[in-house]
Tab-separated table of C-alpha atoms and ligand atoms in Angstrom:
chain	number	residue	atom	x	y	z
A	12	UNK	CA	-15.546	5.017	23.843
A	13	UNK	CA	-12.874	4.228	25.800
A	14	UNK	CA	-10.812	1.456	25.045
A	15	UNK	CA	-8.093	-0.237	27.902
A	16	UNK	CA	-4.875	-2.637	27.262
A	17	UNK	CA	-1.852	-2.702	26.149
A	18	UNK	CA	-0.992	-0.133	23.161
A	19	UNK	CA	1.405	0.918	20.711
A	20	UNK	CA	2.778	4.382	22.445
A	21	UNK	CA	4.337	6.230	19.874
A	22	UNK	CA	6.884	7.037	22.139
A	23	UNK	CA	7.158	4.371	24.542
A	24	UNK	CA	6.432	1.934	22.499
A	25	UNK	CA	3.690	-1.152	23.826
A	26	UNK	CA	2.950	0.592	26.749
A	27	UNK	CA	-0.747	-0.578	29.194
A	28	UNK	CA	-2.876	2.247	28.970
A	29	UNK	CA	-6.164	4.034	27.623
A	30	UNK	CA	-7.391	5.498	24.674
A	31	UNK	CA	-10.322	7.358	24.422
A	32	UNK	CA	-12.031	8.123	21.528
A	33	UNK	CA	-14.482	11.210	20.745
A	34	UNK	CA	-17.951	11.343	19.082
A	35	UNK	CA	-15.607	12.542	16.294
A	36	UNK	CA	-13.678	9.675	15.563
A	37	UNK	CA	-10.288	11.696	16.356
A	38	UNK	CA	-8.612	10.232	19.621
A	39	UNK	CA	-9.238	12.498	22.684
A	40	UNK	CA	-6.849	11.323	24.871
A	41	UNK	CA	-4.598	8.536	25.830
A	42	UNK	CA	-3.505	7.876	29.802
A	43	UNK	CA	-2.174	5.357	31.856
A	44	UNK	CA	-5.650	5.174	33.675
A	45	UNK	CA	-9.014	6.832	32.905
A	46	UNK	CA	-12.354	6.680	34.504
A	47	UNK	CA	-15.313	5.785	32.844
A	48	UNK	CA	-16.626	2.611	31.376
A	49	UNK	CA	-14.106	0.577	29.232
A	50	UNK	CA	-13.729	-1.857	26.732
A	51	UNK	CA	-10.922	-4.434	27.216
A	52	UNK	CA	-8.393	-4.626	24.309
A	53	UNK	CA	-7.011	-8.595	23.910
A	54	UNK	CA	-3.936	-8.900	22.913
A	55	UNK	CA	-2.661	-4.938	21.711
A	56	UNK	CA	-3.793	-1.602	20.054
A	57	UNK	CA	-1.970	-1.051	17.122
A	58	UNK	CA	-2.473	1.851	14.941
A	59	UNK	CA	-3.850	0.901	11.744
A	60	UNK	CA	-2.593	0.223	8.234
A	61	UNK	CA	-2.080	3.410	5.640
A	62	UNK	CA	-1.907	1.400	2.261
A	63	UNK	CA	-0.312	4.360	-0.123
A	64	UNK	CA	-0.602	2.006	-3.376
A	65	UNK	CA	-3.977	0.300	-4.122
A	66	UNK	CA	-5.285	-1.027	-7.521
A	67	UNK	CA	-9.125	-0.734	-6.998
A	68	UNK	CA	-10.138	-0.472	-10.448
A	69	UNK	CA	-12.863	1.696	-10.272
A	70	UNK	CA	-14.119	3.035	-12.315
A	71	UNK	CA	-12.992	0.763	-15.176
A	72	UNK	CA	-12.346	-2.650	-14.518
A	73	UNK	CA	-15.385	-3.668	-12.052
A	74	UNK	CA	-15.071	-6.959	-12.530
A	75	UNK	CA	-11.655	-7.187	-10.819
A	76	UNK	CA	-12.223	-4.892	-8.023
A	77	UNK	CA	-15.010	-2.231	-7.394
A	78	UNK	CA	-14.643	0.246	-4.282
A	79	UNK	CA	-16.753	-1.405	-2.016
A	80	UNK	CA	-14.696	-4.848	-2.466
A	81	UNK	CA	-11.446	-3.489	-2.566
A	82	UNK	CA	-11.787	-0.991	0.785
A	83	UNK	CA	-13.837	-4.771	2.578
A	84	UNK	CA	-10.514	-6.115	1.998
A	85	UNK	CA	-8.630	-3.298	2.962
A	86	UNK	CA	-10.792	-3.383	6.165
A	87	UNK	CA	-10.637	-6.764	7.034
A	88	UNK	CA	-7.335	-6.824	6.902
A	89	UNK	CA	-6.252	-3.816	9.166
A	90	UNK	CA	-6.082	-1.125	6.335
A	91	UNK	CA	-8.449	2.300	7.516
A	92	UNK	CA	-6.839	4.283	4.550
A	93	UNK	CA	-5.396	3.769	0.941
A	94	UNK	CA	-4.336	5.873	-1.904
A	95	UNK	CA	-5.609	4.144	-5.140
A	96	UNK	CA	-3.399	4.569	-8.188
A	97	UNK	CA	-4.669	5.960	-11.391
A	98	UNK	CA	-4.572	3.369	-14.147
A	99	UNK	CA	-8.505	3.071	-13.898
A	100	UNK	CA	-10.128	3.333	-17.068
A	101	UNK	CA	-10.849	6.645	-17.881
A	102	UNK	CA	-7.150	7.171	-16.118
A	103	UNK	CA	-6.925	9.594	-13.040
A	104	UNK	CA	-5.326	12.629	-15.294
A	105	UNK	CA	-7.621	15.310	-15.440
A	106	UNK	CA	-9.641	17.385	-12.705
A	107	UNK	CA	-12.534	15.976	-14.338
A	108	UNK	CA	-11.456	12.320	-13.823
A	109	UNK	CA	-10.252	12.748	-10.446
A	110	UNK	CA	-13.979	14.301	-9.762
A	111	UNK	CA	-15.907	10.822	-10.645
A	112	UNK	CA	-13.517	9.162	-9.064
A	113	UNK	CA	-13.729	10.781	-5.900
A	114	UNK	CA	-17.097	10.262	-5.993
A	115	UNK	CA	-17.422	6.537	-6.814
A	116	UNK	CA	-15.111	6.538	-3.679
A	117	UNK	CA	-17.176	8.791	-1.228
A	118	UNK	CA	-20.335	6.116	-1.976
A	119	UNK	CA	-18.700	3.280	-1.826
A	120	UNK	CA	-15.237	2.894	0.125
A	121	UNK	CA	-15.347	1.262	3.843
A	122	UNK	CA	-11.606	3.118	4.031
A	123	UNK	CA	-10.749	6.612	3.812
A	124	UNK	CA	-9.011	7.218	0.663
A	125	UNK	CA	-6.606	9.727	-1.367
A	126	UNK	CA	-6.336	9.692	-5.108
A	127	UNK	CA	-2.952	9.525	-7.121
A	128	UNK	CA	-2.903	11.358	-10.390
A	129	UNK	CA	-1.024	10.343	-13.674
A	130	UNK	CA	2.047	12.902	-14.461
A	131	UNK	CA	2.517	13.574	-18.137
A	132	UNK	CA	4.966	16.089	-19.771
A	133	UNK	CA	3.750	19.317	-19.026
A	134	UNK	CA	1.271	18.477	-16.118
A	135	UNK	CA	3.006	21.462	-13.890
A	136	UNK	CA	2.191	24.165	-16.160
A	137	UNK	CA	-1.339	23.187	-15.642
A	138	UNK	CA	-3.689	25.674	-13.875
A	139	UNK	CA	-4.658	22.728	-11.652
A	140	UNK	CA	-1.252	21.304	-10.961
A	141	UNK	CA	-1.336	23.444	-7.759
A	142	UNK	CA	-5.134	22.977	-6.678
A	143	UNK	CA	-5.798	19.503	-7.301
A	144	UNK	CA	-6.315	17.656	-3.639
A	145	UNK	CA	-4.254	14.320	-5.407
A	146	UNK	CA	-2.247	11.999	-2.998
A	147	UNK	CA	0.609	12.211	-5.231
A	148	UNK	CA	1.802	12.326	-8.983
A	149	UNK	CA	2.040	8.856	-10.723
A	150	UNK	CA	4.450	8.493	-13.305
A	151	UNK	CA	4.843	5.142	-14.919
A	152	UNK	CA	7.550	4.046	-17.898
A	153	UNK	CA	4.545	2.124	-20.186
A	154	UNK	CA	5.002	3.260	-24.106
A	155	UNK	CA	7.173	6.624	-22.966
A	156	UNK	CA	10.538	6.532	-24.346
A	157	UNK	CA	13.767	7.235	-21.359
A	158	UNK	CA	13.975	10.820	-22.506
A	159	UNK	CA	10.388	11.853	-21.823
A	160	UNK	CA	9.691	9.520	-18.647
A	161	UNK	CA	13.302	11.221	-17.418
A	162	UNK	CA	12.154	14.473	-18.667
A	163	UNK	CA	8.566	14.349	-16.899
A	164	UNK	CA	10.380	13.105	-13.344
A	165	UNK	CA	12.307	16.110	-13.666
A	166	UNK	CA	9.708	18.749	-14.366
A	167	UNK	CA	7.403	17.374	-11.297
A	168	UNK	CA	9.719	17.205	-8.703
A	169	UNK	CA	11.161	20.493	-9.494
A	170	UNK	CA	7.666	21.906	-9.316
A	171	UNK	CA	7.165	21.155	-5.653
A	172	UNK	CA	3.634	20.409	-4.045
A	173	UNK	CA	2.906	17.024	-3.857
A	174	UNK	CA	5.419	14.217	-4.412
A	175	UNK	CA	5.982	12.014	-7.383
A	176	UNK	CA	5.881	8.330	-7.137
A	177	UNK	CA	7.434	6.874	-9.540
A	178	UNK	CA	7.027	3.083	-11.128
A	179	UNK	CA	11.214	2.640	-11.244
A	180	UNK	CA	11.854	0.582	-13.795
A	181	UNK	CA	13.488	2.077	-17.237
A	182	UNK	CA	11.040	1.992	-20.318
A	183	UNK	CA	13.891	0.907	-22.764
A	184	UNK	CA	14.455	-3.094	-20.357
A	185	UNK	CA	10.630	-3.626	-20.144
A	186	UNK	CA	9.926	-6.193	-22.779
A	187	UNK	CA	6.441	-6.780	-22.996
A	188	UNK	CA	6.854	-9.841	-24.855
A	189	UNK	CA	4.698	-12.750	-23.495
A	190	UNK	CA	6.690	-14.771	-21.041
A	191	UNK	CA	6.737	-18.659	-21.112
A	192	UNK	CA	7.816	-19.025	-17.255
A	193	UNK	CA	7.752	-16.637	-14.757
A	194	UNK	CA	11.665	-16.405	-14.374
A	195	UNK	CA	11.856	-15.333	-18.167
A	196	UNK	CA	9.340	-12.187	-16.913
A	197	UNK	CA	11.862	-11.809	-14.195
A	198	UNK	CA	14.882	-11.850	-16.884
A	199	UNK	CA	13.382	-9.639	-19.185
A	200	UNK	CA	13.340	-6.971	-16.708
A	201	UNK	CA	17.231	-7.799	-14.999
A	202	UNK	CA	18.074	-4.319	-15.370
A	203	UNK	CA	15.749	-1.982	-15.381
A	204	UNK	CA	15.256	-1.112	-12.045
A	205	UNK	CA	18.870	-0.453	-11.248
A	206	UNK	CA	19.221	1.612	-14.749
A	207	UNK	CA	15.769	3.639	-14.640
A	208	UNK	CA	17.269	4.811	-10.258
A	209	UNK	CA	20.091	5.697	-12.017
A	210	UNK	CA	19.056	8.042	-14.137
A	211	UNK	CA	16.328	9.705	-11.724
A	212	UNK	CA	16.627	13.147	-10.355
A	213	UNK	CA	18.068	13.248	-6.914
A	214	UNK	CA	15.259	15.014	-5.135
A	215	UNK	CA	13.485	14.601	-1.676
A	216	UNK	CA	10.086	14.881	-3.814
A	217	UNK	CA	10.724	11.399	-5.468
A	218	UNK	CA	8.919	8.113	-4.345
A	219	UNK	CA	10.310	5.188	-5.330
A	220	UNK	CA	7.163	2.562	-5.478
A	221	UNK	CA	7.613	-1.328	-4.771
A	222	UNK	CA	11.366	-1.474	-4.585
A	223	UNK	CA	12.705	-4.733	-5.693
A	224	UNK	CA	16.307	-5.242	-6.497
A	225	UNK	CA	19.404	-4.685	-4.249
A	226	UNK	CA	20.825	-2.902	-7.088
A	227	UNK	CA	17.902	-0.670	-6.956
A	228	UNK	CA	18.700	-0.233	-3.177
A	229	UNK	CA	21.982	0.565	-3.276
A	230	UNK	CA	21.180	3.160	-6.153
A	231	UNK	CA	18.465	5.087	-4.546
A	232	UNK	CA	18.614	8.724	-5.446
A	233	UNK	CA	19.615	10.595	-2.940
A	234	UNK	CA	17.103	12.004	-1.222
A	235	UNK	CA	14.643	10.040	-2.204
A	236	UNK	CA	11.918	7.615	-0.206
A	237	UNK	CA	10.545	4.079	-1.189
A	238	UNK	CA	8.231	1.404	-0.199
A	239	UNK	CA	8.605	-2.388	-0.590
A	240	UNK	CA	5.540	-4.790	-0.602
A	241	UNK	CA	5.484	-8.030	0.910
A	242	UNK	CA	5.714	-9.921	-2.440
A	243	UNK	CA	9.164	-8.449	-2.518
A	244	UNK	CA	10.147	-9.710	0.910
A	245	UNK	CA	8.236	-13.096	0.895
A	246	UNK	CA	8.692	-14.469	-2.793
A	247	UNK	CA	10.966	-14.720	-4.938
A	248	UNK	CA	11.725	-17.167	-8.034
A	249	UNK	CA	12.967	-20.097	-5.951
A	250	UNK	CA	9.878	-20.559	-3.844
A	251	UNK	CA	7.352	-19.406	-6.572
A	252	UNK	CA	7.808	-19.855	-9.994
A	253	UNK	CA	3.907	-20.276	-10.745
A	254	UNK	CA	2.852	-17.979	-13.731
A	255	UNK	CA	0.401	-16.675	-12.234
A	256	UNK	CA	2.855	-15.055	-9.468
A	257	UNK	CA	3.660	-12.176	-12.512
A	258	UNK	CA	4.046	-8.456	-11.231
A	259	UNK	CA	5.974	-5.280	-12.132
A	260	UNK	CA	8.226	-5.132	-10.784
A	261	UNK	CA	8.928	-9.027	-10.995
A	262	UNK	CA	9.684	-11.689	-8.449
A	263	UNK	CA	13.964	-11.729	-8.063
A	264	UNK	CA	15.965	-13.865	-6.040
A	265	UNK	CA	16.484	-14.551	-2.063
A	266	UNK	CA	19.341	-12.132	-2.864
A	267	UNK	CA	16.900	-9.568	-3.928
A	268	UNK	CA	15.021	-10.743	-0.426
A	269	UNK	CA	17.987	-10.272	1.806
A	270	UNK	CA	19.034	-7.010	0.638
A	271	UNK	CA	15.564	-5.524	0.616
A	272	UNK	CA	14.577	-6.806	4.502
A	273	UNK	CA	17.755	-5.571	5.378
A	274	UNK	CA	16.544	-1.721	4.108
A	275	UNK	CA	13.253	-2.167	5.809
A	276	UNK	CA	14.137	-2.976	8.781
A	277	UNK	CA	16.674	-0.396	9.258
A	278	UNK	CA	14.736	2.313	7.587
A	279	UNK	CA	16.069	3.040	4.145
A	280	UNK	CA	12.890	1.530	2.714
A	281	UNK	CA	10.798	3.413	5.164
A	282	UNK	CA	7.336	2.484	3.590
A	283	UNK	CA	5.582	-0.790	3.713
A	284	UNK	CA	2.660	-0.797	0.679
A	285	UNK	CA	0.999	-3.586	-0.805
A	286	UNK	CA	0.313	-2.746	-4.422
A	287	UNK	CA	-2.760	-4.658	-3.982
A	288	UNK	CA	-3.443	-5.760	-7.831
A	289	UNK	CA	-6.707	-7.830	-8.545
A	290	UNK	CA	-7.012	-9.261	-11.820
A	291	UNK	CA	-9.911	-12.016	-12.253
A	292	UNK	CA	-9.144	-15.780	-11.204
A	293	UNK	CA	-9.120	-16.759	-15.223
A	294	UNK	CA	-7.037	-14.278	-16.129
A	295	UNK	CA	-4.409	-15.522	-14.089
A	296	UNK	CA	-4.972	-18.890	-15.019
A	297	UNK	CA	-4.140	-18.137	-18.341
A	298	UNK	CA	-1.117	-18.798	-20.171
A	299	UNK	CA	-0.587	-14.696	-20.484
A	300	UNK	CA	-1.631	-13.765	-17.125
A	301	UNK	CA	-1.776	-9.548	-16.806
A	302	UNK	CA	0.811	-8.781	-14.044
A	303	UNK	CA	-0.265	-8.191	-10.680
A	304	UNK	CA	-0.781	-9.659	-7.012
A	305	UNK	CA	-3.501	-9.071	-4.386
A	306	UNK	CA	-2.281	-7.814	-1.074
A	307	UNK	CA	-4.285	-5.258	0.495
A	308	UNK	CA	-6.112	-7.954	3.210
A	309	UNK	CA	-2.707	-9.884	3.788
A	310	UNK	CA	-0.517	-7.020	3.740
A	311	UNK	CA	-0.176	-6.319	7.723
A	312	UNK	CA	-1.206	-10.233	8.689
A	313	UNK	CA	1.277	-11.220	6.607
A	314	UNK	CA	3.938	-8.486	8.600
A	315	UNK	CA	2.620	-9.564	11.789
A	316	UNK	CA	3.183	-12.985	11.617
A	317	UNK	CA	6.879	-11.551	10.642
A	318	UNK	CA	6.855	-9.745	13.723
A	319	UNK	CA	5.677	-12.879	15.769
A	320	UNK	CA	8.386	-15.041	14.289
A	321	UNK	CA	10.501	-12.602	15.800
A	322	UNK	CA	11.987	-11.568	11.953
A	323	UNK	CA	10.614	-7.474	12.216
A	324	UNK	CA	10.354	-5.761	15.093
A	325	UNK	CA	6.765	-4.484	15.657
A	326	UNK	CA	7.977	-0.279	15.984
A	327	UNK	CA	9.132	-0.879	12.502
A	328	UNK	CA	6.071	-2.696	11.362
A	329	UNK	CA	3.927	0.187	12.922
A	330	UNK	CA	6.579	2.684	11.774
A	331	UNK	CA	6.133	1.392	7.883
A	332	UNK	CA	2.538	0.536	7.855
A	333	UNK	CA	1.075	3.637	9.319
A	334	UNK	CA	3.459	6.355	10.668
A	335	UNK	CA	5.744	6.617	7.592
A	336	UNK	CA	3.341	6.907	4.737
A	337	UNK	CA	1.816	8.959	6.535
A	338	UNK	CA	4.476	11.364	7.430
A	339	UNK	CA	5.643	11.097	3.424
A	340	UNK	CA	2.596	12.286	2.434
A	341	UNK	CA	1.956	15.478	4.708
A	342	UNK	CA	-0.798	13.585	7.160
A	343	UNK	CA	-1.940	13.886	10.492
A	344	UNK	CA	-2.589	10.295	11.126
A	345	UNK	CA	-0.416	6.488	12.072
A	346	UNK	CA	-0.230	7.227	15.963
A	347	UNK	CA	-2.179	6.140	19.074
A	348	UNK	CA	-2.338	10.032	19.977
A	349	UNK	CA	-4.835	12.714	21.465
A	350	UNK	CA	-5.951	14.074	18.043
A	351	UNK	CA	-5.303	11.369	15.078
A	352	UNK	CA	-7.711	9.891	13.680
A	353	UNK	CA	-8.811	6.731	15.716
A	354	UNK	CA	-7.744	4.680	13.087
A	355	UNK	CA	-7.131	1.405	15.496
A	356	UNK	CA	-6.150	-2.396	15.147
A	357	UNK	CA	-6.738	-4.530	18.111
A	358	UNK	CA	-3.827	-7.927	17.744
A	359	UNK	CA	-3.547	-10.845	18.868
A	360	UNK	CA	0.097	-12.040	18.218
A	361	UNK	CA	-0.686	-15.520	19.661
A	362	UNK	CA	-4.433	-15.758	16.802
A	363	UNK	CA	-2.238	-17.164	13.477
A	364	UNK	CA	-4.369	-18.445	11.451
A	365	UNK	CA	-3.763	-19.890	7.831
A	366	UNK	CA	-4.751	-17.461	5.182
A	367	UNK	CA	-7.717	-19.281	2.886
A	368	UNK	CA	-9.134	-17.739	-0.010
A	369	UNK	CA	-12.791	-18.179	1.108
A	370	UNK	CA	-12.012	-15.664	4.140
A	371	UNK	CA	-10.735	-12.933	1.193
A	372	UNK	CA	-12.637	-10.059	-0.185
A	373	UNK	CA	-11.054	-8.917	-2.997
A	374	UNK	CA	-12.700	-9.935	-6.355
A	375	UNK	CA	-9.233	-11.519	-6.963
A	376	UNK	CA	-10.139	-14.823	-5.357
A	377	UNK	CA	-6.678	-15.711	-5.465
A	378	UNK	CA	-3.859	-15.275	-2.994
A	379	UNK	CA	0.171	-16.631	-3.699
A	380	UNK	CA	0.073	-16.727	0.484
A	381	UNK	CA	-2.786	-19.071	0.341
A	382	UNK	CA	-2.368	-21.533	3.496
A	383	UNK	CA	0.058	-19.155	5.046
A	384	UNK	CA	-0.239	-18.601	8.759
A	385	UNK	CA	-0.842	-14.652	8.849
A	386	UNK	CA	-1.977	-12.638	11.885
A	387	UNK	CA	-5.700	-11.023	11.156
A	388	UNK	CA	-6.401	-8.115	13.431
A	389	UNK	CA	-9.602	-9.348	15.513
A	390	UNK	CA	-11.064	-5.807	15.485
A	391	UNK	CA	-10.898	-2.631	13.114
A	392	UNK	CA	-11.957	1.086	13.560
A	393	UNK	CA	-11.728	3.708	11.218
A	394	UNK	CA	-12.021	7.119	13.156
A	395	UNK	CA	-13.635	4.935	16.121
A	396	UNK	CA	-16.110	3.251	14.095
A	397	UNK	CA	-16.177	-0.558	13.704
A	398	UNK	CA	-16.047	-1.217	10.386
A	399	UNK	CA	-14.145	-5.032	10.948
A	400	UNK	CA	-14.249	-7.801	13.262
A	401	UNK	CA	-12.989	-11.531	13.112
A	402	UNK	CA	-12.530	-11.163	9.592
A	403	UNK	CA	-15.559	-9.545	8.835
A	404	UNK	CA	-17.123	-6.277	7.552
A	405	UNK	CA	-18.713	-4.568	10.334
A	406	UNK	CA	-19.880	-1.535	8.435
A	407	UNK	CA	-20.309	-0.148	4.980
A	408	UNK	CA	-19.390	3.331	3.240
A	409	UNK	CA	-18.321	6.248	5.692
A	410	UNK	CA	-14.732	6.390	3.756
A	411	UNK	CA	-13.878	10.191	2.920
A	412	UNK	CA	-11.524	11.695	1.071
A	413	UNK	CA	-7.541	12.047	3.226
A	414	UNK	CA	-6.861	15.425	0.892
A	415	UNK	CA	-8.795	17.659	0.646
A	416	UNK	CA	-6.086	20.479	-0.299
A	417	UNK	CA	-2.790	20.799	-1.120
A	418	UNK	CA	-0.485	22.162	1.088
B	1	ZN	ZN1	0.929	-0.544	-8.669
């Protein structure tokens, strides 16, 4: 396949040229001209999405999100690879776990996929802790007490390997209690992003997931990378003060906004990721909705209307959605180049469309962007396969696994 039009370059940025693609899925070559029959790209070539923090729920939770839903949303909406985090039910924490997992993934996943692992006190002495093919190590604050969530941080990013992404917010300012209004969720957790940074070993292993304060910005570790979703950029309590808009990290204030699109778009927050979080339609409804926000289908529409409103410039967007989580996490992949994967989203910057729920995959069947204009890529391949176009699944299965080894 050969495909012809104008393309993100990774060094000359949107560029006209040709890409062509081997029975292999890997890009052969790309050229300013080629011979051979072509396929005309409308609008641009982007690469596509690299989503490094998905909620897919499986196993566990299949009626919120199975595989197969979760990686058709991820599709549809420009996303060819995810790393799905391990709060499934039984939890990603064991070889054993990681095994079924992988292979609930392997049948089922339109999207390549990578697997992040839990982190618990000890988990580097573990025979494994070097072998394991995970994405990453998770480490979140729930039930640990500040001494042993500190304690753990330290242990696995002194250990090497693979990095540790951590959920940044300090287990001692989480309140669990049930909140009334969605500010009060916001309130209960003021501090604890800013305070749990603090106290975090300054070490280029550390990922800081779904970054939402300024204070949290300004206190980075040093050394450290993060990501920001678009519910972190796009809402805050002001325009959104719906229950049902609840997520850890919460909704803060345009403040909160400012200071975060300001570290995207010059790089500090090199990582876009859409903690894509499906819960079921009544459970949000409910007066103690579980916290969480679908994103994985929006996630790059939602950027590239950004980019078309002339807020982002589209090398960051590419840079955040596809090169930099890529680059973080060791892989070969994110760049319209003679062997990467040919991972490809063809946009139209002039196709905005309103988002509507009906046109969603995810189980969620909710969306706080609902009636949004967002940008849908018009076609989708995953290493040169169709597997999305217009909105819709083109293909099923074929996802395999982005680690196979550790480095
Ligand atoms: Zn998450």
């Amino acid at each position: 396949m050969i495909l012809e039009g104008r393309l993100w370059h990774p060094q000359n940025g949107l560029t006209e040229g040709c890409v062509a693609v081997g029975d292999d899925g890997a890009i052969e070559r790309v050229a300013k001209t080629m011979a051979g029959r072509k396929q005309r790209v409308c609008g641009m070539l982007l690469p596509a999405g690299f989503d490094m923090h998905v909620h897919f729920r499986d196993p566990g939770f299949p009626q919120k999100e199975t595989w197969a839903s979760g990686s058709a949303a991820a599709a549809c909406g420009g996303v060819t690879a995810v790393v799905d985090m391990p709060n499934t039910q039984p939890p990603t924490d064991s070889p054993t776990a990681f095994a079924t997992k992988a292979q609930r993934a392997a049948a089922a996943s339109v999207v390549d996929f990578g697997l992040g692992v839990s982190a618990r006190p000890g988990i580097s002495r573990e025979a494994w802790f070097g072998e394991l093919p995970a994405a990453f190590w998770k480490l979140y604050p729930y039930g640990k007490s500040w001494e042993d969530y500190r304690a753990t941080a330290t242990e696995v990013t002194a250990a090497g390997g693979r990095p540790l992404v951590i959920h940044g917010e300090h287990p001692s300012h989480i309140d669990m209690s049930p909140p009334t209004e969605l500010a009060e969720h916001t309130a209960h957790r003021r501090l604890a992003e800013a305070e749990c940074l603090a106290g975090m070993p300054a070490s280029p292993q550390l990922h800081v997931a779904h970054l939402s304060t300024a204070d949290g910005l300004a206190g980075l570790p040093a050394g450290a990378t993060a990501e920001v979703c678009p519910h972190h950029l796009l809402l805050n309590l002001d325009a959104c003060d719906s229950i049902d808009c609840k997520v850890d990290p919460p909704l803060r204030t345009p403040r909160d906004n400012a200071a975060l699109w300001a570290g995207f778009r010059d790089g500090r927050i090199a990582v876009l990721a859409s903690d894509h979080a499906p819960h079921l339609p009544e459970e949000k409804a409910s007066d103690n909705p579980p916290s969480g926000i679908p994103g994985v289908e929006t996630m790059v529409p939602l950027m590239l209307q950004q980019v078309s409103a002339g807020r982002l410039a589209l090398g960051r967007l590419v840079n955040a959605m596809a090169e930099a989580p890529a680059d973080r996490l060791g892989l070969p992949r994110g760049r319209i180049a003679a062997g990467q994967p040919a991972d490809l989203i063809e946009v139209d910057l002039k196709a905005a469309r309103p988002v509507a729920l009906e046109q969603l995959h995810s189980r969620a069947g909710w969306s706080p962007y609902e009636g949004w204009d967002a940008i849908f890529p018009q076609r989708v391949w995953r290493r040169g396969e169709l597997v999305a176009a217009d909105g819709e699944l083109q293909a099923s299965r074929g996802g395999r696994p982005l680690f196979t080894a550790q480095p």
